[in-house]
Coordinates of C-alpha atoms and ligand atoms in Angstrom, one line a residue:
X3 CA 79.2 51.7 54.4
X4 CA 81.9 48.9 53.1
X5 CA 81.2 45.6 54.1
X6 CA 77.8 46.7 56.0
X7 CA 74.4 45.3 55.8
X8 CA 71.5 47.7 55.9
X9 CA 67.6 47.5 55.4
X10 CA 66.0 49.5 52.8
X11 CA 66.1 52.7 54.4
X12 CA 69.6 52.2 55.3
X13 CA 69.5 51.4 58.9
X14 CA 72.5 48.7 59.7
X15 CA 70.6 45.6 60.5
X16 CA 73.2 44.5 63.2
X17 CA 72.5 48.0 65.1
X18 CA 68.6 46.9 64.6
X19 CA 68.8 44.0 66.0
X20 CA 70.4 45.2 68.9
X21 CA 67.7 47.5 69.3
X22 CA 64.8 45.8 68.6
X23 CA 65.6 42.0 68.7
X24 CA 64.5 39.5 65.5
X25 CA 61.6 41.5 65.1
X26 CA 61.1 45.2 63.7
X27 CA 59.7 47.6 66.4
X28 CA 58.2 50.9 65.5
X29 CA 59.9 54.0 64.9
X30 CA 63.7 53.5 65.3
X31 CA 66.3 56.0 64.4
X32 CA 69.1 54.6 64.2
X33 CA 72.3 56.0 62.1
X34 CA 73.2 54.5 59.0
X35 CA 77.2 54.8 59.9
X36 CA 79.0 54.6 62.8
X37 CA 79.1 58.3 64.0
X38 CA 81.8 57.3 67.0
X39 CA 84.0 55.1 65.1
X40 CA 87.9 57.3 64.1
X41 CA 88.9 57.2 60.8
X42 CA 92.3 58.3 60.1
X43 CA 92.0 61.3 57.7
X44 CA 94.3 63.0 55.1
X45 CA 93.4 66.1 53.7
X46 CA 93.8 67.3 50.1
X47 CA 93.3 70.9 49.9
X48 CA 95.0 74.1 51.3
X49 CA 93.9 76.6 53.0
X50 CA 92.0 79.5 50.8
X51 CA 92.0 77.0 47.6
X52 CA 88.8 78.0 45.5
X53 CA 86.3 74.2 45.5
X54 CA 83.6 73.3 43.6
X55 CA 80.9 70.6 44.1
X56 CA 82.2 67.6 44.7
X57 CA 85.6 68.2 45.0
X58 CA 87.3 65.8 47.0
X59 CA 88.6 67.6 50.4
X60 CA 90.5 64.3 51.6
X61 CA 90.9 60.8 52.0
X62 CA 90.0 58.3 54.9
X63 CA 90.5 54.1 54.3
X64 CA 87.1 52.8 54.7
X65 CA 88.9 48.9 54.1
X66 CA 92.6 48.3 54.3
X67 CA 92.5 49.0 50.6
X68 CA 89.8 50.9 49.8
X69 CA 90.2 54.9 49.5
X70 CA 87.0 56.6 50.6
X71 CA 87.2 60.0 49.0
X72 CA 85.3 62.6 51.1
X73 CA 83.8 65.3 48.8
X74 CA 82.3 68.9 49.4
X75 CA 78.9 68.3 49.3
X76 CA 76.9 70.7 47.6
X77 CA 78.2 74.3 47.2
X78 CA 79.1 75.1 43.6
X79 CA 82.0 77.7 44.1
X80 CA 83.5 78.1 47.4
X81 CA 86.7 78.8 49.3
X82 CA 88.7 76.9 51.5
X83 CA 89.0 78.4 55.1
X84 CA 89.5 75.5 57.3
X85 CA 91.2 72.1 56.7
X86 CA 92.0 69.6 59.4
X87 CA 95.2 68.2 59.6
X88 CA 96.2 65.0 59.5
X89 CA 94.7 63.0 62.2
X90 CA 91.8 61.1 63.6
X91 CA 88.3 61.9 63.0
X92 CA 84.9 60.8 63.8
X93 CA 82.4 61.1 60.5
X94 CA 80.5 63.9 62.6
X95 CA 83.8 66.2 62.9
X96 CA 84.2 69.3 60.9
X97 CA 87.2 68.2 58.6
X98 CA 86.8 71.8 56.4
X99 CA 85.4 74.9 56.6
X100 CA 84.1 76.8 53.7
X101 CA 82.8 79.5 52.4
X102 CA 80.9 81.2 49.7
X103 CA 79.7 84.3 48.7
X104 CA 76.2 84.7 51.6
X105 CA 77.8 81.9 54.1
X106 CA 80.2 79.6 55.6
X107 CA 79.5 76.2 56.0
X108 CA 81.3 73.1 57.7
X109 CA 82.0 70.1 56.1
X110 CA 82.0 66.5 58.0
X111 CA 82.6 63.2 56.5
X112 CA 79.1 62.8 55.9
X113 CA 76.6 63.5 53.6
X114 CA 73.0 63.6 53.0
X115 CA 71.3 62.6 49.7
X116 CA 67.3 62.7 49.2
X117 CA 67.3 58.8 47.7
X118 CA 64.9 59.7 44.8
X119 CA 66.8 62.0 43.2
X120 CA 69.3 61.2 41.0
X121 CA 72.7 62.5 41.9
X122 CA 74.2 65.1 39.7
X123 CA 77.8 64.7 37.4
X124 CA 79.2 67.2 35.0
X125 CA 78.8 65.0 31.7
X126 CA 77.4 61.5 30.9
X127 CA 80.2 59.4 28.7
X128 CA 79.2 56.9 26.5
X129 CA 80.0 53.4 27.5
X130 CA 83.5 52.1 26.5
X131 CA 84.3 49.4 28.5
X132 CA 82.5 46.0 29.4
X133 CA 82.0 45.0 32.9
X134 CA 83.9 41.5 32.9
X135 CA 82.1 39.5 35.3
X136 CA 84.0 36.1 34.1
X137 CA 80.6 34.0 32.9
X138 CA 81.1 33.2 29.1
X139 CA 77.8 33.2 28.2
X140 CA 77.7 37.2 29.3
X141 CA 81.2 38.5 28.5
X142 CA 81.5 36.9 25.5
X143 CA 77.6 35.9 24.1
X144 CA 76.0 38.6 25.9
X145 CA 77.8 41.5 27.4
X146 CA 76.8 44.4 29.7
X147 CA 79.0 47.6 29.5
X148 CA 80.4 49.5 32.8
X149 CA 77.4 52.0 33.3
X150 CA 74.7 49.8 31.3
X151 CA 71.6 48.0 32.2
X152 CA 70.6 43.9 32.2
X153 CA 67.8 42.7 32.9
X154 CA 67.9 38.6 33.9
X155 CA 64.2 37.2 33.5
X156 CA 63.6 33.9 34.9
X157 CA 60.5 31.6 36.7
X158 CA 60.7 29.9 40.2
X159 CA 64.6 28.0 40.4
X160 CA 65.9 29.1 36.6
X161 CA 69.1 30.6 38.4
X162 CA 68.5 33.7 38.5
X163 CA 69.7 34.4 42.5
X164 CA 72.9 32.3 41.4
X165 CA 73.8 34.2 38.5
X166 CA 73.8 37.7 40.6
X167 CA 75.8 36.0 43.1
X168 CA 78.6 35.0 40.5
X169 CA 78.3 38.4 39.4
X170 CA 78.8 40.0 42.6
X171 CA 81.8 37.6 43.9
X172 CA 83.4 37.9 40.1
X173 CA 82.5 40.9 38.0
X174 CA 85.5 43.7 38.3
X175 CA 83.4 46.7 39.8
X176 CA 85.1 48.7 42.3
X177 CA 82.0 48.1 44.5
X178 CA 79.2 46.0 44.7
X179 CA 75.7 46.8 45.9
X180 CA 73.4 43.9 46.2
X181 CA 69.7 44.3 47.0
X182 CA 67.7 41.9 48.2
X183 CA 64.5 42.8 47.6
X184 CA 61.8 40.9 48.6
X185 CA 62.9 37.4 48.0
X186 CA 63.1 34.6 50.9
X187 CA 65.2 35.7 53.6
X188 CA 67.0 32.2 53.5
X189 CA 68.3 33.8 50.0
X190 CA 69.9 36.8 52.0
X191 CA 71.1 33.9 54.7
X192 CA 73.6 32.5 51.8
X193 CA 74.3 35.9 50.6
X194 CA 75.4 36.7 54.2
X195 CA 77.2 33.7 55.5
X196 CA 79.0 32.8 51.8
X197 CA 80.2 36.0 51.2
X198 CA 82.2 37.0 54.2
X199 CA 84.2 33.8 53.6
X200 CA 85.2 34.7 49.8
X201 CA 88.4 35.7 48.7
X202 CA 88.6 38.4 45.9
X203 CA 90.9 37.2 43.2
X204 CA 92.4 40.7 41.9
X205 CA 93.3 42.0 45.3
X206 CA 93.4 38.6 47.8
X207 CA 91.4 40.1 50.5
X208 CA 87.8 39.6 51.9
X209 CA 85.1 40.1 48.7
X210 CA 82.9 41.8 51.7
X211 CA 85.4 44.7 51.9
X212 CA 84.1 46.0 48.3
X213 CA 80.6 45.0 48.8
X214 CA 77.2 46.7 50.5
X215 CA 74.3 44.7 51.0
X216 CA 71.2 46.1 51.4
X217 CA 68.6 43.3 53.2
X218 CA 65.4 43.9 52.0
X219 CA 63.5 40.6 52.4
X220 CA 59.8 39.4 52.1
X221 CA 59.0 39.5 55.6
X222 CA 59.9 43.2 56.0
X223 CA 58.0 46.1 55.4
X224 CA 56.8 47.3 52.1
X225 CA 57.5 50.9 51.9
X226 CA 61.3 50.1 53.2
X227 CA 61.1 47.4 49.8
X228 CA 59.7 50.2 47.5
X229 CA 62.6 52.4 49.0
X230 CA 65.3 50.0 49.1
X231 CA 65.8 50.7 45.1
X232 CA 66.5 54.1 45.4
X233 CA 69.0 53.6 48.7
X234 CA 70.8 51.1 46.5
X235 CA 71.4 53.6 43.6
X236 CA 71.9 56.6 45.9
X237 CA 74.8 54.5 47.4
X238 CA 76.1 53.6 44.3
X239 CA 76.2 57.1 42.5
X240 CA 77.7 58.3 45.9
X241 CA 81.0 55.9 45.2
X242 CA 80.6 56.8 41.2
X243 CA 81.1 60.7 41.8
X244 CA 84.4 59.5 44.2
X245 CA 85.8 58.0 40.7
X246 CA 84.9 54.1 41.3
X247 CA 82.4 51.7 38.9
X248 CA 80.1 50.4 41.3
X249 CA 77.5 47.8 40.4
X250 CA 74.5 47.1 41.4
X251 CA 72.0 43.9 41.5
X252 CA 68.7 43.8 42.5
X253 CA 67.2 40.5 43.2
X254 CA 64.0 41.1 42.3
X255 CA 62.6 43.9 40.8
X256 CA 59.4 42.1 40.4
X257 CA 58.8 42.4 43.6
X258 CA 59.9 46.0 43.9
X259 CA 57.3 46.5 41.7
X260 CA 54.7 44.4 43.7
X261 CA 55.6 46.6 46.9
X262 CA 54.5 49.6 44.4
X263 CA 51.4 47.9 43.7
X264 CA 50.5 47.3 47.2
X265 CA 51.2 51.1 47.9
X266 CA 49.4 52.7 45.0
X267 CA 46.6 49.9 45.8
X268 CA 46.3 51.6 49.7
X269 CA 46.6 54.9 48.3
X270 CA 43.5 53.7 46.2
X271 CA 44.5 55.3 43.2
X272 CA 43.4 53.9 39.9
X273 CA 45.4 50.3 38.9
X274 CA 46.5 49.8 35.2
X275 CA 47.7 46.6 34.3
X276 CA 47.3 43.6 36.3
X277 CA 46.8 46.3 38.7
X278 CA 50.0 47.6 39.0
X279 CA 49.7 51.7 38.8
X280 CA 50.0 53.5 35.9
X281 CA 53.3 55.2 36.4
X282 CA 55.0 51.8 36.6
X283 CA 56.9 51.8 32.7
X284 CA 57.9 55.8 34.2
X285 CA 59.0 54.3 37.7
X286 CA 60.9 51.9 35.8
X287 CA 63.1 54.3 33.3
X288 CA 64.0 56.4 36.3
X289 CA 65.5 53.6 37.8
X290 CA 67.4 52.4 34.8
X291 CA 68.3 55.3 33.5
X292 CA 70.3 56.5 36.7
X293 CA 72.8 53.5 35.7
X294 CA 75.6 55.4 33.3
X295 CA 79.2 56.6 33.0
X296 CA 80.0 60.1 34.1
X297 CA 82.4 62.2 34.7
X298 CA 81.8 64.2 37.8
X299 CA 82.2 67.6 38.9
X300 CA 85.8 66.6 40.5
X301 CA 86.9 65.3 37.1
X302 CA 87.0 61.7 38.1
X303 CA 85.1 59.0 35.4
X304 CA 83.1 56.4 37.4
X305 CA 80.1 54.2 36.5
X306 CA 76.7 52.6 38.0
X307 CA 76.1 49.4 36.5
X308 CA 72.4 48.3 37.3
X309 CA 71.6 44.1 36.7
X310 CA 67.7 43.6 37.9
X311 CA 66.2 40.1 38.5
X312 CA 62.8 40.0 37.6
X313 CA 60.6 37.2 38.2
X314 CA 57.8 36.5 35.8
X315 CA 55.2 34.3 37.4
X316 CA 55.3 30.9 35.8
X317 CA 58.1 32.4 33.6
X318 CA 55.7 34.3 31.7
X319 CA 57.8 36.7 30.3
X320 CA 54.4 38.9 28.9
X321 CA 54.1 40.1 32.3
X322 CA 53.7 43.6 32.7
X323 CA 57.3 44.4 34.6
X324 CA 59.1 42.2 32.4
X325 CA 57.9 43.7 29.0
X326 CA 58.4 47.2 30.5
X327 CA 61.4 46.5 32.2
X328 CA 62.7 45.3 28.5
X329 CA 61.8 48.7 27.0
X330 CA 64.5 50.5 29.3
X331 CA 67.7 48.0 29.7
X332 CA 70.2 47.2 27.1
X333 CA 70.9 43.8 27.7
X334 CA 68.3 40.7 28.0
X335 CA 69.6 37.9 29.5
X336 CA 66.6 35.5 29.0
X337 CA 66.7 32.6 31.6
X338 CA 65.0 29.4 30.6
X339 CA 62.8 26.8 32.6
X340 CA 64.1 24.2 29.9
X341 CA 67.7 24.4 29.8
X342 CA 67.7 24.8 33.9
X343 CA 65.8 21.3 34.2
X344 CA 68.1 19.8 31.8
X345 CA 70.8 21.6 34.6
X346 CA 72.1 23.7 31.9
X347 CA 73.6 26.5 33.5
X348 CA 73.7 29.4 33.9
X349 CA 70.6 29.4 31.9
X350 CA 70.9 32.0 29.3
X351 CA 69.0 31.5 26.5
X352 CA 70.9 32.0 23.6
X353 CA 67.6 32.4 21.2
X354 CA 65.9 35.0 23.1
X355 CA 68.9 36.8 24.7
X356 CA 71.1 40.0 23.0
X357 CA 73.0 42.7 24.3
X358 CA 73.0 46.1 21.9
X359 CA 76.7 46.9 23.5
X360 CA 78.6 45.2 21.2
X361 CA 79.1 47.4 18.7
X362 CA 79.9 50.2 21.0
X363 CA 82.5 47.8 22.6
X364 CA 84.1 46.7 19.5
X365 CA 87.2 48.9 20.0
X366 CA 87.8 47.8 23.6
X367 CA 87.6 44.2 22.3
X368 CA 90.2 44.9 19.6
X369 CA 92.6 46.2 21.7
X370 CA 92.4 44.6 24.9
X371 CA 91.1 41.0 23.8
X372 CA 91.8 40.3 20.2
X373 CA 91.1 41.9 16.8
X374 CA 89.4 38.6 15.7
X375 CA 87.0 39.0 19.0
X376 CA 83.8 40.7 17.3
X377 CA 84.1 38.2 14.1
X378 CA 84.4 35.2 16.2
X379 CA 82.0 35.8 18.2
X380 CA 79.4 35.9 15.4
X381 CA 80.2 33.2 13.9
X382 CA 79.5 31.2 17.0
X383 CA 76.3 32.9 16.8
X384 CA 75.8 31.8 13.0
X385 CA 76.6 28.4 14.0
X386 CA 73.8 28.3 17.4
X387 CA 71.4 30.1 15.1
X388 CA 72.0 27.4 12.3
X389 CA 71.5 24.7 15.0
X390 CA 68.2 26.1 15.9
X391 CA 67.3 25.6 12.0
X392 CA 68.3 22.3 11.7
X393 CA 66.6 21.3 14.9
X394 CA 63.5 22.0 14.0
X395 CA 64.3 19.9 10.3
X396 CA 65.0 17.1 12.0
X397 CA 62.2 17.1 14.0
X398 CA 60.3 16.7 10.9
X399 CA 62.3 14.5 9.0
X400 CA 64.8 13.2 11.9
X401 CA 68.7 13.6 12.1
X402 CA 69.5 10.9 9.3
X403 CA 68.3 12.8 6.2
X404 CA 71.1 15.5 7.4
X405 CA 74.2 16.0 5.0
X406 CA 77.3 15.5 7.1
X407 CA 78.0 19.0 6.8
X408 CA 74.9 20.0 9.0
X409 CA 75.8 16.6 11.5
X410 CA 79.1 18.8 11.8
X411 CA 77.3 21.9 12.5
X412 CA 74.9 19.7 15.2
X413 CA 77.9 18.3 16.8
X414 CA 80.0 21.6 17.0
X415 CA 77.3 23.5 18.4
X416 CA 76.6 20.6 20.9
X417 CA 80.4 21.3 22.2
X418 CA 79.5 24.7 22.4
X419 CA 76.5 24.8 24.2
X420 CA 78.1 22.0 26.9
X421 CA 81.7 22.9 26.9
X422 CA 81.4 26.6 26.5
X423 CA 78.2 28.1 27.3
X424 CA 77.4 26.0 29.9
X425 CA 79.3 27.1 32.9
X426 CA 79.2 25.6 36.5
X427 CA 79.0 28.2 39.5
X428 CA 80.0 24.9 41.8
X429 CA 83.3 24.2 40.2
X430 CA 86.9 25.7 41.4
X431 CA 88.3 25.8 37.6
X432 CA 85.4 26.8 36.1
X433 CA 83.1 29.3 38.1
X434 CA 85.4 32.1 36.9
X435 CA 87.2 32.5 33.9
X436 CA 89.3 35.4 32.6
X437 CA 87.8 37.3 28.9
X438 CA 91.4 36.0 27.5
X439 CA 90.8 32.4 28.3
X440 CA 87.0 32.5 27.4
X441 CA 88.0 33.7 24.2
X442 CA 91.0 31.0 23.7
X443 CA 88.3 28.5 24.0
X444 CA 86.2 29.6 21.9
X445 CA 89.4 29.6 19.2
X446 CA 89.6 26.1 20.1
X447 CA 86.2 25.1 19.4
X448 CA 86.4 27.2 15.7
X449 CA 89.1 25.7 15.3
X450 CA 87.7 21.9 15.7
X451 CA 84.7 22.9 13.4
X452 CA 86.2 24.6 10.5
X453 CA 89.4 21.8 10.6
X454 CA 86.7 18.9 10.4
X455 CA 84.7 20.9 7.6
X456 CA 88.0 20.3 5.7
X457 CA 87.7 16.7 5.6
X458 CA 83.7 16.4 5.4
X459 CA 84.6 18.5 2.2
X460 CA 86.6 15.8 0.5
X461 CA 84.2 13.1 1.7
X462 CA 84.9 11.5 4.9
X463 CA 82.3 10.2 7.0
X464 CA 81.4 12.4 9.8
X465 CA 80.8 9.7 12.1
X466 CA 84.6 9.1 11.7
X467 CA 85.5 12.2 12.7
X468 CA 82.9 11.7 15.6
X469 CA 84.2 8.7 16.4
X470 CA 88.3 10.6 17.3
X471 CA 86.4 11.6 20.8
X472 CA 87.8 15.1 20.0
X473 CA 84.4 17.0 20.1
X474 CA 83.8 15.2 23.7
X475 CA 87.4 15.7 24.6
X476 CA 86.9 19.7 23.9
X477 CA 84.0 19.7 26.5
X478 CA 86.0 18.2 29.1
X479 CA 88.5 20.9 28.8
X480 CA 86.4 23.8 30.8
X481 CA 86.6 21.5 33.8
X482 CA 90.5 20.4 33.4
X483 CA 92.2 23.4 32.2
X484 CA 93.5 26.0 35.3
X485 CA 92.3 30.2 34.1
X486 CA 96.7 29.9 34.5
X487 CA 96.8 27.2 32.1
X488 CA 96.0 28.4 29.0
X489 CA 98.7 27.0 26.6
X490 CA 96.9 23.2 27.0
X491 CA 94.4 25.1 24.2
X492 CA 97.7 24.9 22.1
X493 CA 97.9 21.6 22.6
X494 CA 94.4 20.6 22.2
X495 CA 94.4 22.5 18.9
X496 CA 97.5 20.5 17.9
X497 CA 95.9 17.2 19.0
X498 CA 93.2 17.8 16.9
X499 CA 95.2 18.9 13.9
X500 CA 97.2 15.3 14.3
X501 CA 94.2 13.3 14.8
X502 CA 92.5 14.7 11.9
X503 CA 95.6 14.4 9.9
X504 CA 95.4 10.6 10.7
X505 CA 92.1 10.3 9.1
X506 CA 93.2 12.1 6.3
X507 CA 95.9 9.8 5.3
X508 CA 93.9 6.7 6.4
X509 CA 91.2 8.0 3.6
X510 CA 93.9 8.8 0.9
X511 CA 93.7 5.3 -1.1
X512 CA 89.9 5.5 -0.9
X513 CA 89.3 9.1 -2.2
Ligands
LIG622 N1 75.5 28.7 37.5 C1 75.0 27.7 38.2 N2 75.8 26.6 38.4 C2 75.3 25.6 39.1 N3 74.1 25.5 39.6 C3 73.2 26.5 39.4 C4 73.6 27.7 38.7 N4 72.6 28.5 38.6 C5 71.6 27.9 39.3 N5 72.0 26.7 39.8 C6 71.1 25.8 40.5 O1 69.7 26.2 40.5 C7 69.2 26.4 41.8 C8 68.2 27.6 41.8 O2 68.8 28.8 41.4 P1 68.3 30.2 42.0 O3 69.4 31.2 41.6 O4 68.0 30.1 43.5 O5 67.0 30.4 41.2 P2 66.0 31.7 41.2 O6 66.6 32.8 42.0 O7 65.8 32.0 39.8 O8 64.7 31.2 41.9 C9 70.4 26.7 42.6 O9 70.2 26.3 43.9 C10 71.5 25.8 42.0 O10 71.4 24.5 42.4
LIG623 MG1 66.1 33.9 43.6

């Protein structure tokens, strides 16, 4: 299924239009995998070993590094007594025979899953580790958890499509599933010809050989759109029981939920509000709640991820499948009509957003990031929430009547909003950046702040310290400083301790 695109019943769109030209005929069949193709299979059972469900029965490379693990299917308990050797197989081949108690039964290297049900593992985990996806304002402000949910809410043109992108090229899933659902085919076009040509920086091969795209757009049918959901997830619980963390991103559920509407509407049963049916909120916590980490009946621990676009009509988040949507996902990543027109991107509110995962991901940050990470973090919090206050003062009473304390606080959080949280998908140096370098900056702009609050202590003029060019030099830095470069934050840091040193002596005689 690697590197394929399907529709939303999982019929490869290439094989489609082969079939039935640009336009959908009725009523094709056609296989969702190549059931001719050879794959080169190695087993990993013996003979007349006892296997349970989901055991994995061998391996076959679905990409030149990609391990597909081929599992038993269904049978709880059951006995080995067939394995193919080593060798060449098609996907409808009988690789293993086994048998149980009343039957035998043949195993090929393919499997059938009713979409709408949810898959079944052994034991759900609780989350331990975030999903890195190299966006600051997520891993660091706002983070989602391997096996949590995120919602990204966002009118016409906020960036929402953009931000599921740079999750999908950079996040460090296993696998990707991306569902477009709905939106302008044009959308899928980009998804389609960009992503073939991207490189995947862990392994340095094609970003298409871990990712499944599943084309759903607004000029195809309805029921496929309502489906496409579930095909998505099936998918991606299909990899998680292998031992992989798969995520998924569904661009948009809003108008998932529209093909709902337009279903229930036909089927003329009663609508609910803004005539969506009533069993949308129960719809929607199916679908988030088969996101998760699990360990499955093999033993292996894998993870479904699920991000969902939705797309409030004149960014009206009081929508019905935005509130509801809210009451079922962990993370709220709140994009905003005002920040994108000022081209602030991605645009993540920082007022309205939150993620309930960091608490829960404390540890991992501890260990794998630094033990400072949680603390830090909040104070840059403190400091945007502080902003916020002092904006709305000044509005009143304008910037003057400020101590220089606050105009410190004002231009710190200035530097953070355009030299941190601002992050621009279009640039080489800065569309990705490692957790360790987003947190190195983020020491770097601490360090600026509380540094300067030295010297406004003992009296020097803020616009003084303004006036060193530090604050503007620290936004520049996102844009100048390689993800391999990180020991020019050393040197920033020193600059700024020398500069402000400066000042310090120049002030000595007057204090
Ligand atoms: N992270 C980003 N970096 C740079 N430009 C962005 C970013 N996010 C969005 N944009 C700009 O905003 C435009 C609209 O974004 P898009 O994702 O298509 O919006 P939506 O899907 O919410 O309608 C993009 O074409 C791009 O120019
Ligand atoms: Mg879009």
């Amino acid at each position: 299924m690697i590197g394929n695109v399907f529709d939303g019943i999982e019929r490869p769109l290439s094989k489609l239009q082969e079939y039935s030209g640009d336009f959908l005929k009725k009523g094709c069949n056609i296989d969702a995998i190549d059931l001719e193709k050879k794959w080169h299979f190695i087993p990993s059972v013996n003979l007349g070993e006892k296997i349970s469900r989901n055991t994995i029965v061998g391996t076959v490379k679905e990409s030149e590094f990609f391990d597909h693990k081929i599992m038993n299917p269904n049978h709880i308990e059951a006995e080995v007594i067939y394995i193919a050797p080593e060798g060449e197989y098609t996907a409808k081949d009988t690789i293993a025979k086994i048998r149980d108690n009343e039957k035998e039964y043949n195993i090929t290297m393919v499997q059938k899953w009713p979409v709408r049900i949810q898959r079944p593992y052994k034991e759900r985990l609780t989350v331990r580790e975030p999903l890195i996806t190299g966006q600051r304002v997520i891993d660091t402000m706002f983070p989602i958890a391997k096996g949590g949910t995120a919602m990204i809410p966002g009118g016409f043109g906020t960036g929402k499509t953009m931000l599921q992108h740079q999750m999908a090229k950079w996040s460090d899933a296993d696998i990707i599933v991306y569902i477009g659902c709905g939106e302008r085919g044009n959308e899928m076009t980009e998804v389609l010809e960009e992503f073939p040509k991207l490189i995947d920086p862990k392994t340095n091969r094609p970003l298409m050989e871990r990712t499944i795209l599943i084309a759903n757009t607004s000029n195809m049918p309805v029921a496929a759109r309502e489906t496409s959901i579930y095909t998505g997830i099936t998918i991606a619980e299909y990899y998680r029981d292998m031992g992989y963390h798969v995520a998924i991103m569904a661009d948009s559920t809003s108008r998932w939920a529209e093909a709902l509407r337009e279903i229930s509407g036909r089927l003329e049963e009663m609508p609910a509000e803004e005539g969506y049916p009533s069993y949308l909120p129960s719809r929607l916590s199916q679908v988030y709640g088969r996101a998760g980490i699990t360990k499955s009946y093999n033993g292996n621990i894998g993870s479904v991820s699920i991000i969902g676009a939705v797309s409030p009509q004149g960014s009206d988040f009081s929508e019905p499948v935005t509130q509801n949507t809210k009451r079922f996902v962990h993370v709220f990543w709140g994009l905003d009509r005002e920040l994108a027109y000022a081209r602030h991107y991605p645009s993540v509110n920082w007022k309205i957003s939150y993620s309930e995962y960091i608490d829960t991901l404390q540890d991992w940050y501890e260990k794998n990031v630094d033990e400072h990470f949680v603390d830090d973090r909040l104070e840059i919090v403190k400091l945007l929430q502080e902003e916020n206050e002092l904006q709305e003062i000044a509005k009143v009473v304008g910037q003057d009547v400020l101590s220089d304390m606050k105009k410190l606080v004002l231009e710190t959080c200035k530097s953070i909003r355009l030299g941190f949280l601002q992050q621009s998908a279009l640039s080489d140096i800065d569309t990705y950046v490692p957790l360790k370098k987003q947190y190195r900056m983020l020491k770097s702009i601490l360090n600026l702040y509380t540094e300067s609050a030295k010297l406004v202590e003992k009296g020097i003029p803020i616009s003084k310290i303004k006036a060193l060019g530090l604050f503007e030099a620290y936004i520049k830095l996102k844009f100048n400083v390689k993800n391999e470069e990180i020991f020019k934050f050393d040197e920033f840091d020193q600059n700024v301790l020398e500069k402000l040193k400066q000042l310090d002596e120049e002030y000595k005689d007057y204090m």
